[in-house]
Coordinates of C-alpha atoms and ligand atoms in Angstrom, one line a residue:
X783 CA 124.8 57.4 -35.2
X784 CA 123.8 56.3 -31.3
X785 CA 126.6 55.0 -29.2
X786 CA 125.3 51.5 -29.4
X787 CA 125.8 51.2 -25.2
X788 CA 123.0 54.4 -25.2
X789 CA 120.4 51.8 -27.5
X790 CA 117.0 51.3 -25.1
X791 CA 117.7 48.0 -22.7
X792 CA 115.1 45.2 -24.4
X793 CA 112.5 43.6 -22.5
X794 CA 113.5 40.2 -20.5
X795 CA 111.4 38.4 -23.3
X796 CA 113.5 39.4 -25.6
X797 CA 116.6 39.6 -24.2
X798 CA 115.7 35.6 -24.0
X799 CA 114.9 35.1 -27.6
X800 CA 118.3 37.1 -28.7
X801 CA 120.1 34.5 -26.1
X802 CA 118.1 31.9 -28.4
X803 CA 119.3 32.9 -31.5
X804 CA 122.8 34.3 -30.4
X805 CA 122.9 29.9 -28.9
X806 CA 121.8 29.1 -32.6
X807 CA 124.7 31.4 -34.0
X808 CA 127.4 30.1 -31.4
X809 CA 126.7 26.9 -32.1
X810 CA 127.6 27.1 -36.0
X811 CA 131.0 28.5 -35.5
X812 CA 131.7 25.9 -33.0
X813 CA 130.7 23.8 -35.5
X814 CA 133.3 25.4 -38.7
X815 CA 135.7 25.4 -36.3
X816 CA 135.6 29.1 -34.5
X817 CA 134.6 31.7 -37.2
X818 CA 131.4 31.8 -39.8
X819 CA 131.8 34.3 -42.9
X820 CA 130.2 37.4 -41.4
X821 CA 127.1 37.3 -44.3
X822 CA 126.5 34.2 -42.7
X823 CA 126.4 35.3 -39.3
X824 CA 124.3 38.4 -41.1
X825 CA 121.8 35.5 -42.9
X826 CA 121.2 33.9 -39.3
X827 CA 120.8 37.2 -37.5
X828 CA 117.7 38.3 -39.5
X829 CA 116.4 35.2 -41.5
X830 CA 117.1 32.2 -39.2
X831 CA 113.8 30.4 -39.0
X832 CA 111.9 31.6 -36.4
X833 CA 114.7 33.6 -34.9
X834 CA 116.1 35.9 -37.0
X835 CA 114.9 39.4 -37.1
X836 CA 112.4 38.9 -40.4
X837 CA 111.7 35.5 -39.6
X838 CA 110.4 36.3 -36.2
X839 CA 107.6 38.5 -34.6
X840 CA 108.7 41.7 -33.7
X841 CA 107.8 45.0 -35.0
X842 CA 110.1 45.9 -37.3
X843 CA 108.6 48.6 -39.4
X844 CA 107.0 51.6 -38.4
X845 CA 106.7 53.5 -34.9
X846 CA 106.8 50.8 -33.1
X847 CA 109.0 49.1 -34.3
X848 CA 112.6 50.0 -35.5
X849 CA 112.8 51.9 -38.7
X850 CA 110.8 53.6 -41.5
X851 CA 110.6 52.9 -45.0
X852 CA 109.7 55.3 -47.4
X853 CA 106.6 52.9 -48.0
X854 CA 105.4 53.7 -44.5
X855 CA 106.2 57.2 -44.0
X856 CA 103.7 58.0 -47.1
X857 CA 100.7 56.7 -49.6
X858 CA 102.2 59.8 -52.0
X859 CA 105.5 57.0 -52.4
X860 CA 102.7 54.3 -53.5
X861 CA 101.1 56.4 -55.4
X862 CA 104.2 57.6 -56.9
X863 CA 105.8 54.1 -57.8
X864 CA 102.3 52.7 -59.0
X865 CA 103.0 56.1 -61.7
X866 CA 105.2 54.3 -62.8
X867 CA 104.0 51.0 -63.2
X868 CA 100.9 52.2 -65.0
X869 CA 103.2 53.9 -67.6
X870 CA 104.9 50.6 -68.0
X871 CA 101.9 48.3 -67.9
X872 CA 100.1 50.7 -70.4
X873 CA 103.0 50.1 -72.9
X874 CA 103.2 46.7 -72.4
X875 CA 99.2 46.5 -73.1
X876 CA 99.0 44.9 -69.5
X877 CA 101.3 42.4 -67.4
X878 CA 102.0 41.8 -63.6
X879 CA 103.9 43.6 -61.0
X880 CA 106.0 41.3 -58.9
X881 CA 106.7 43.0 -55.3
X882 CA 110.0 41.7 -53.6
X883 CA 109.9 42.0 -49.9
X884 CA 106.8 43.4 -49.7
X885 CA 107.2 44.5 -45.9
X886 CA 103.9 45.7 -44.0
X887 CA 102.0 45.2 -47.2
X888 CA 101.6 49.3 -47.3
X889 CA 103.4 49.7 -50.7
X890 CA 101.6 47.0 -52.0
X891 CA 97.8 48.0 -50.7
X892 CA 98.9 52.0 -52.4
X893 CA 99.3 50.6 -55.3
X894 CA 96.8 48.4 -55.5
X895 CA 94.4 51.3 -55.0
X896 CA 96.1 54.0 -57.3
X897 CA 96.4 51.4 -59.8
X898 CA 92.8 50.4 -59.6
X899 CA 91.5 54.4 -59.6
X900 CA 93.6 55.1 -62.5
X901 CA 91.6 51.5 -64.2
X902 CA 95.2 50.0 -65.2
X903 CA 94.9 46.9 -62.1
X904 CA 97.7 44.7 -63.2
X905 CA 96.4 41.2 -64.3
X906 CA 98.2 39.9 -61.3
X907 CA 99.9 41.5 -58.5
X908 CA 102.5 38.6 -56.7
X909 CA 104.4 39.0 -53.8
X910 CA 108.0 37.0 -52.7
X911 CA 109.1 37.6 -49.3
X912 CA 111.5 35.7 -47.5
X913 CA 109.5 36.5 -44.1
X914 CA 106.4 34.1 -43.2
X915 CA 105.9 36.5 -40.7
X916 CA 105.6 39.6 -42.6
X917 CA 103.6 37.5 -45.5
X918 CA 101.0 37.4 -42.8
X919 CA 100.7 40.8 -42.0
X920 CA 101.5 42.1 -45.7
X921 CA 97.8 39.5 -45.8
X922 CA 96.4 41.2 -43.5
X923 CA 97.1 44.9 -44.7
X924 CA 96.1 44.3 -48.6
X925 CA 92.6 42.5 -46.9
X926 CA 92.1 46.1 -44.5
X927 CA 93.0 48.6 -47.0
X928 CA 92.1 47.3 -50.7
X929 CA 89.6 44.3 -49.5
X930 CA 88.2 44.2 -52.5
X931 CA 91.4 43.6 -54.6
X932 CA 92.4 40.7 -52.3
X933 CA 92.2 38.1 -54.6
X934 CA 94.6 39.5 -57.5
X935 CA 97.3 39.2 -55.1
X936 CA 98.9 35.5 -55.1
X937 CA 102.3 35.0 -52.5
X938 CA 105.2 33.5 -53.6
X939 CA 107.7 30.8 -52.1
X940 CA 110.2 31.6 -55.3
X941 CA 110.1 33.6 -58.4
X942 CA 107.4 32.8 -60.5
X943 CA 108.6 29.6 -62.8
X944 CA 106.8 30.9 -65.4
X945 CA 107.3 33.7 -67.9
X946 CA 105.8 37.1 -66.9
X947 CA 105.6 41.1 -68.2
X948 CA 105.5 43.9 -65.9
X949 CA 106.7 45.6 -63.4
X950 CA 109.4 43.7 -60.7
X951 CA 109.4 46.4 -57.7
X952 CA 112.7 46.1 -54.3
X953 CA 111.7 49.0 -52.4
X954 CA 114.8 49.0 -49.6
X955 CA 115.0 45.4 -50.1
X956 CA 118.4 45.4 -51.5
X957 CA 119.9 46.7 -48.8
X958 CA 119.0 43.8 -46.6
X959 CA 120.7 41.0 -48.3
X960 CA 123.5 39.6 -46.4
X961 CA 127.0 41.5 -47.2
X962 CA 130.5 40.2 -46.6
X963 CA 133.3 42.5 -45.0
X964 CA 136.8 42.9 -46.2
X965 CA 139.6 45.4 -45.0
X966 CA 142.5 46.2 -46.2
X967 CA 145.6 45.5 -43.9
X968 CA 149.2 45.9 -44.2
X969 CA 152.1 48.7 -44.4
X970 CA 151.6 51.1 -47.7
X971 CA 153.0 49.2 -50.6
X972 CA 152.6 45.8 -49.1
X973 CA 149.0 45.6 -48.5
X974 CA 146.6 42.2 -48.3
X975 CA 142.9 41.7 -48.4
X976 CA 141.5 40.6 -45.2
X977 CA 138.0 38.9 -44.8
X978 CA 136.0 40.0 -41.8
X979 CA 134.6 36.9 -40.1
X980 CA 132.7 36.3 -37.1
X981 CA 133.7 34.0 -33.9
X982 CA 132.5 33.8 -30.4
X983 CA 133.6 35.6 -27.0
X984 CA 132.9 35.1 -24.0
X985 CA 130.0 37.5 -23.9
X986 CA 128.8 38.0 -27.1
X987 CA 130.2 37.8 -30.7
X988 CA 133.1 40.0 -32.4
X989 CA 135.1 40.3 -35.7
X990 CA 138.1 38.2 -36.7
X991 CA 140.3 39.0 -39.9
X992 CA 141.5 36.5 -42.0
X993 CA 143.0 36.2 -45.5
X994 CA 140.1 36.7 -48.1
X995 CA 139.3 33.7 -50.3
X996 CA 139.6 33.8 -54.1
X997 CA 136.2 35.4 -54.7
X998 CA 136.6 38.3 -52.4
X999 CA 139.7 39.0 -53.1
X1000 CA 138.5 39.3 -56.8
X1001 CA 136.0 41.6 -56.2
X1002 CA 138.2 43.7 -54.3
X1003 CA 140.7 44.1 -56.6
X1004 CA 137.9 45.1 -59.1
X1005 CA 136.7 47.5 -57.1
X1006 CA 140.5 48.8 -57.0
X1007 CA 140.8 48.8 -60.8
X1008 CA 137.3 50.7 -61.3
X1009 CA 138.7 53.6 -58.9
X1010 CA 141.7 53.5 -60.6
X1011 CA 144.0 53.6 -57.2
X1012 CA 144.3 50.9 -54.5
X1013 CA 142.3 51.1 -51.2
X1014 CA 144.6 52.4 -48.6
X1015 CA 145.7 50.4 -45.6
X1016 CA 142.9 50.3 -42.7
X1017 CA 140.1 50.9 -45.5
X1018 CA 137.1 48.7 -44.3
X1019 CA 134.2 48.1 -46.2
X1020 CA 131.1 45.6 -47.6
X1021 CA 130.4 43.6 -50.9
X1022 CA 127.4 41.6 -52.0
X1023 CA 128.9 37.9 -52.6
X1024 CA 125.1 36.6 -53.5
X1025 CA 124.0 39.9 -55.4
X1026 CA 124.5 38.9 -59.2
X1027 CA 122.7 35.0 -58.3
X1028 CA 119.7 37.1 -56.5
X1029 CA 119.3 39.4 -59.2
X1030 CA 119.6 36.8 -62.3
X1031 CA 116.5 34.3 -60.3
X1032 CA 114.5 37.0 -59.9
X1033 CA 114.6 38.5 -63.3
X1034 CA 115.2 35.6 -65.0
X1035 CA 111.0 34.7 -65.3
X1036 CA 111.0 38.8 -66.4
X1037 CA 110.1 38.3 -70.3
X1038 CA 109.4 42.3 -70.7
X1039 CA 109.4 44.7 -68.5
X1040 CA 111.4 46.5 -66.1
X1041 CA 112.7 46.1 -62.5
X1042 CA 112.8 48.8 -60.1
X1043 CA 114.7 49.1 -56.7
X1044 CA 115.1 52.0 -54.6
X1045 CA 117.3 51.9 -51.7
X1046 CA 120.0 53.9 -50.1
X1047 CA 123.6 53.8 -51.8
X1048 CA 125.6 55.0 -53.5
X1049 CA 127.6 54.5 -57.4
X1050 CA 130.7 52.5 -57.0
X1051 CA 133.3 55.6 -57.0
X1052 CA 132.0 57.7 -54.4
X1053 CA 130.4 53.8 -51.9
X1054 CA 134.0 53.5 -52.0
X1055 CA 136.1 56.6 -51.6
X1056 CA 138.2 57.2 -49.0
X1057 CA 135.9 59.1 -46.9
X1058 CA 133.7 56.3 -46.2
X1059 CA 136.7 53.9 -45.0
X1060 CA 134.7 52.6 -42.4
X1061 CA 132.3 51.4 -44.5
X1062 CA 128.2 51.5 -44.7
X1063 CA 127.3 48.9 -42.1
X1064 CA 124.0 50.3 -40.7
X1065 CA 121.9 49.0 -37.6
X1066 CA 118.5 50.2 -36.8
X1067 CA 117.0 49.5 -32.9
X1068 CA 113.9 51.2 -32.0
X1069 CA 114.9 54.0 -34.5
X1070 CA 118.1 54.6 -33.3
X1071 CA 120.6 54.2 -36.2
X1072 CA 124.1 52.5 -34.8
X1073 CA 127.3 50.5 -36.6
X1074 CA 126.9 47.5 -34.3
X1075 CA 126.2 44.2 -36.2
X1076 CA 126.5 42.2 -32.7
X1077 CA 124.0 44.4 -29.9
X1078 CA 120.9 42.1 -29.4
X1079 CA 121.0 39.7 -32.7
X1080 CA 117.4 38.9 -33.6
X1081 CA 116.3 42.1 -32.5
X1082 CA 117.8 44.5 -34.4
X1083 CA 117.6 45.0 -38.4
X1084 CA 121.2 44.8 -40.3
X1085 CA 121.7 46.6 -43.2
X1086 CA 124.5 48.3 -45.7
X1087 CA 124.0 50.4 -48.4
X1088 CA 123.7 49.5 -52.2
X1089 CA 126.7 49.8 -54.5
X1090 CA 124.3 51.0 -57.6
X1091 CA 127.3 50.3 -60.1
X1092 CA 127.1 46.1 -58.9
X1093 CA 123.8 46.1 -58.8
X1094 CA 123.7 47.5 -62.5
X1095 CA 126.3 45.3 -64.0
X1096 CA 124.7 42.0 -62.0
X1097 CA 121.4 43.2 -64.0
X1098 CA 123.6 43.4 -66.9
X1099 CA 125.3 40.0 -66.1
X1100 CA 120.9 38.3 -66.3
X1101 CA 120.5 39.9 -69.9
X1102 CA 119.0 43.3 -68.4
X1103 CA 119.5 47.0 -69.8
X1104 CA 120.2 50.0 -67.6
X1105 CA 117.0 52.0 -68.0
X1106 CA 117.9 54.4 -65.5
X1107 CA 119.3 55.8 -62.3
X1108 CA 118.7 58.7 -60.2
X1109 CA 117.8 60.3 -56.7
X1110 CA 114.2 59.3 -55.3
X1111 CA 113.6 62.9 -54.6
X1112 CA 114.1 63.2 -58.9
X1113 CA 112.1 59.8 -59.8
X1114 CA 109.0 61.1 -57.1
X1115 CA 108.8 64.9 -58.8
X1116 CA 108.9 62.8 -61.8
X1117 CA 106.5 60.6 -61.3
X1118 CA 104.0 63.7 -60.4
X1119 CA 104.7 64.0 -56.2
X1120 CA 103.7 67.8 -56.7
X1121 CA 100.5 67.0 -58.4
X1122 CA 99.2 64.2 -56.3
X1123 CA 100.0 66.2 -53.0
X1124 CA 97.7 69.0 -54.6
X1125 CA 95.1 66.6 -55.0
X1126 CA 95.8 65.0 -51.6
X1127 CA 95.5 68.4 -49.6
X1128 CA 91.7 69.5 -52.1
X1129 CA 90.7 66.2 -50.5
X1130 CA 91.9 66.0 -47.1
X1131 CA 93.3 70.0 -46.4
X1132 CA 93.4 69.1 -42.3
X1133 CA 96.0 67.0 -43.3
X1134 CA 98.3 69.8 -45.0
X1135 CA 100.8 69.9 -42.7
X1136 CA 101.4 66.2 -42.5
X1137 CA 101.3 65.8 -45.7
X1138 CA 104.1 68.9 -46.4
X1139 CA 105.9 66.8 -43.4
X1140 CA 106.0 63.4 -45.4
X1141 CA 106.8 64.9 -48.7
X1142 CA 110.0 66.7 -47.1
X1143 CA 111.2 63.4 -45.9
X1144 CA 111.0 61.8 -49.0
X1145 CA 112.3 64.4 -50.9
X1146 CA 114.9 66.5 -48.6
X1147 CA 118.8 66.0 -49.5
X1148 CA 119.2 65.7 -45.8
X1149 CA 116.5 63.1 -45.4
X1150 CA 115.8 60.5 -48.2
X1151 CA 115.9 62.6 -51.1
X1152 CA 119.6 62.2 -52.0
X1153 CA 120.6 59.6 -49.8
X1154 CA 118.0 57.2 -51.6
X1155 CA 118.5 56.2 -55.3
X1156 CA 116.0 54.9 -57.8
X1157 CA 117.4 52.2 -60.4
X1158 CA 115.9 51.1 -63.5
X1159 CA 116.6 47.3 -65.1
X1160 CA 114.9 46.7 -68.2
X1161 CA 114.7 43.7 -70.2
X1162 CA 113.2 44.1 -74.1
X1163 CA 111.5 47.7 -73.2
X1164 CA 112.9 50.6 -74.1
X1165 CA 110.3 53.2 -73.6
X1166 CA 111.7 56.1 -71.2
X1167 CA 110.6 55.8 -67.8
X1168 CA 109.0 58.7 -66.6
X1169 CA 110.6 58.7 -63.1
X1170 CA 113.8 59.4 -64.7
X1171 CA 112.8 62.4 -67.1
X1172 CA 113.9 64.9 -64.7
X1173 CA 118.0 64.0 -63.5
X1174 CA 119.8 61.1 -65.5
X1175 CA 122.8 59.9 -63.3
X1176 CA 123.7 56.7 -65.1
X1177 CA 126.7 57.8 -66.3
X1178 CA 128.1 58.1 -62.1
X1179 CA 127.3 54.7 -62.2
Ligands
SAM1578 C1 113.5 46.8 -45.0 S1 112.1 45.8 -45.4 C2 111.3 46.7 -46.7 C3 109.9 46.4 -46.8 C4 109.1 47.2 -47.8 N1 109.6 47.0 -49.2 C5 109.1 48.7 -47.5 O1 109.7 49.5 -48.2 O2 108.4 49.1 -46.5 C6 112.9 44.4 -46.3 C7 111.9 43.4 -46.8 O3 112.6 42.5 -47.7 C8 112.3 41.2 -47.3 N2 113.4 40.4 -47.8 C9 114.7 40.4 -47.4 N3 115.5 39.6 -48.2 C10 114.7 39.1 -49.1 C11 114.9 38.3 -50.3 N4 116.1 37.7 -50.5 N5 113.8 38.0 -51.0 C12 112.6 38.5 -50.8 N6 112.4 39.3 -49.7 C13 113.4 39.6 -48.9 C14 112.1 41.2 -45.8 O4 111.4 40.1 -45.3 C15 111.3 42.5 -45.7 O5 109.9 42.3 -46.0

């Protein structure tokens, strides 16, 4: 992790639009009375209209801008996802694939174009993003790369009201839905649940405990009663509030089929065990990774990894099954990696090296390999998946 006062000094412009936003911010605590929840203050920093870090124009993915996604590190991860979606689709006799937070639009133009070489296009291809920004470029992607495919892909303001069958794909979308932060304070024996919430200072924003409402404090003490033990005093760490409500709309139009997210995380025993007591809270500027939810809001992305075991049981909670769960390095092999980088290098060989360089990062335990997990969420489909043939880890879950 980078000392957060060693991140690269923004321009003046956008030093000017974080002062915007950070105005925007201040101004709703003011107005609850000196402290917002801190996934509201997480909400505004990257989805505030026309401010926020997805909502507005910079970067974001790729060299220039501030992390990489497995997506844009390699076509072989397209290629390797859209695997699986023709396996699906062929069982289903044909169906849509619904992309959440589609990003740059590279996952969805690789797919696209393996699924159209391997003749299994889905009938529709539909797109929800939160961003209006990134809609626009994920446009301008799909109409470079698969031009002639443009017009099976239709964008969405919500999930799709009516029923579909398919494939619904999150590729490191979870990740960035807003989290709240609890600790644990108190002597041994005598702990309380604290919420983490945000207020202003003079110079920018910090954190401010306070007792944890109801529905925190629930969740808390069921994370307690699934590790058996209570968290010890000082233990810090994140929950989803919104999860199981995000999960439910967008699987609810899902009549058969399966949902997919990748992301990293980990299963509820180990996201919460004593050695991660600071918690998971992760901030990406210009590809320095940092734990500093408050440097530069609007120009920085926010994230925290994915307790697998809530986002299983919130499938569970919309009617879905657990179709499986395991490392991305295990669901790419799966899904034929080794094969399709043979076929890659016949075609392009000047590109071996690269190639060897993109499929370590996906793969490697010490890049995303282990770090990353695939889930699977199926409702009425109970084919195996073939990017879980290889390692099964739903019962860590
Ligand atoms: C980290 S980027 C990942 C982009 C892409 N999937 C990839 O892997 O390159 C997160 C994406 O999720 C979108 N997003 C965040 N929250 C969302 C939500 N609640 N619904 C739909 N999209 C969302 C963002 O706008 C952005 O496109």
């Amino acid at each position: 992790m980078t000392d957060p006062r060693a991140l690269p000094a923004p321009s003046p412009e956008a030093l000017a639009h974080s002062a915007r936003l950070a105005a925007l911010i201040r101004a709703q605590i003011d107005a609850a009375g000196g402290q917002i929840p801190f996934e509201r203050y997480m909400e505004l920093a990257l989805y505030a209209p026309g401010l926020g870090y997805y909502s507005a124009g910079a970067a974001k993915l790729g060299a220039a801008g501030d992390f990489i996604t497995a997506a844009e590190i390699s076509s072989l991860y397209a290629q390797c996802l859209a695997a699986q979606c023709r396996e699906t689709l062929t069982v289903l006799g044909g169906g849509s694939v619904l992309e959440l937070g589609a990003g740059s639009g590279a996952l969805a133009a690789g797919m696209l174009s393996f699924l159209e070489r391997a003749g299994c296009l889905p009938d529709r291809y539909l797109i929800l993003d939160r961003s209006a920004e990134l809609r626009e470029r994920q446009r301008e992607t799909i109409e470079r790369r698969v031009p002639a495919l443009a017009e099976r892909v239709t964008w969405l303001d919500r999930p799709p009201q009516e029923p579909i069958r398919g494939v619904i794909v999150a590729s490191e979308v979870v990740d960035a839905l807003p989290v709240a932060l609890f600790r644990i304070a108190g002597a041994s024996g005598d702990e309380r649940i604290e919420a983490l919430a945000v207020t202003s200072t003079a110079s920018n924003f910090a954190l401010v405990p306070r007792i944890a409402d109801a529905g925190l404090a629930a969740v808390v003490r069921g994370i307690e009663d699934d590790l058996a033990a209570p968290l010890p005093p000082g233990f810090r760490s994140e929950c989803r509030p919104a999860l199981d409500a995000w999960v439910a709309s967008v699987t609810e139009p899902l009549e058969r089929g399966v949902l997919l997210c990748v992301d990293y995380g980990l299963p509820r025993r180990e996201y919460y065990a004593t050695e991660r007591s600071g918690g998971t809270l992760l901030c990406h500027y210009r590809h320095r990774a940092h734990a500093d939810p408050f440097h530069a809001p609007g120009l920085q992305d926010i994230g925290a990894w994915v307790d697998f075991t809530a986002l299983a049981r919130a499938g569970a909670a919309a009617g879905l099954g657990l179709a499986g769960f395991t490392t991305q390095a295990h669901f790419l092999l799966g899904c034929g990696l080794e094969r399709r980088f043979a076929v890659e290098i016949g075609l392009e060989p000047a590109r071996t090296a690269e190639l060897s360089r993109e499929v370590q990062l996906l793969t490697l335990p010490g890049e995303m390999g282990e770090r990353f997990r695939v889930l699977a969420l199926a409702r009425d489909y109970d084919r195996p998946l073939t990017g879980f043939a290889l390692r099964d880890l739903t019962r860590t879950l």
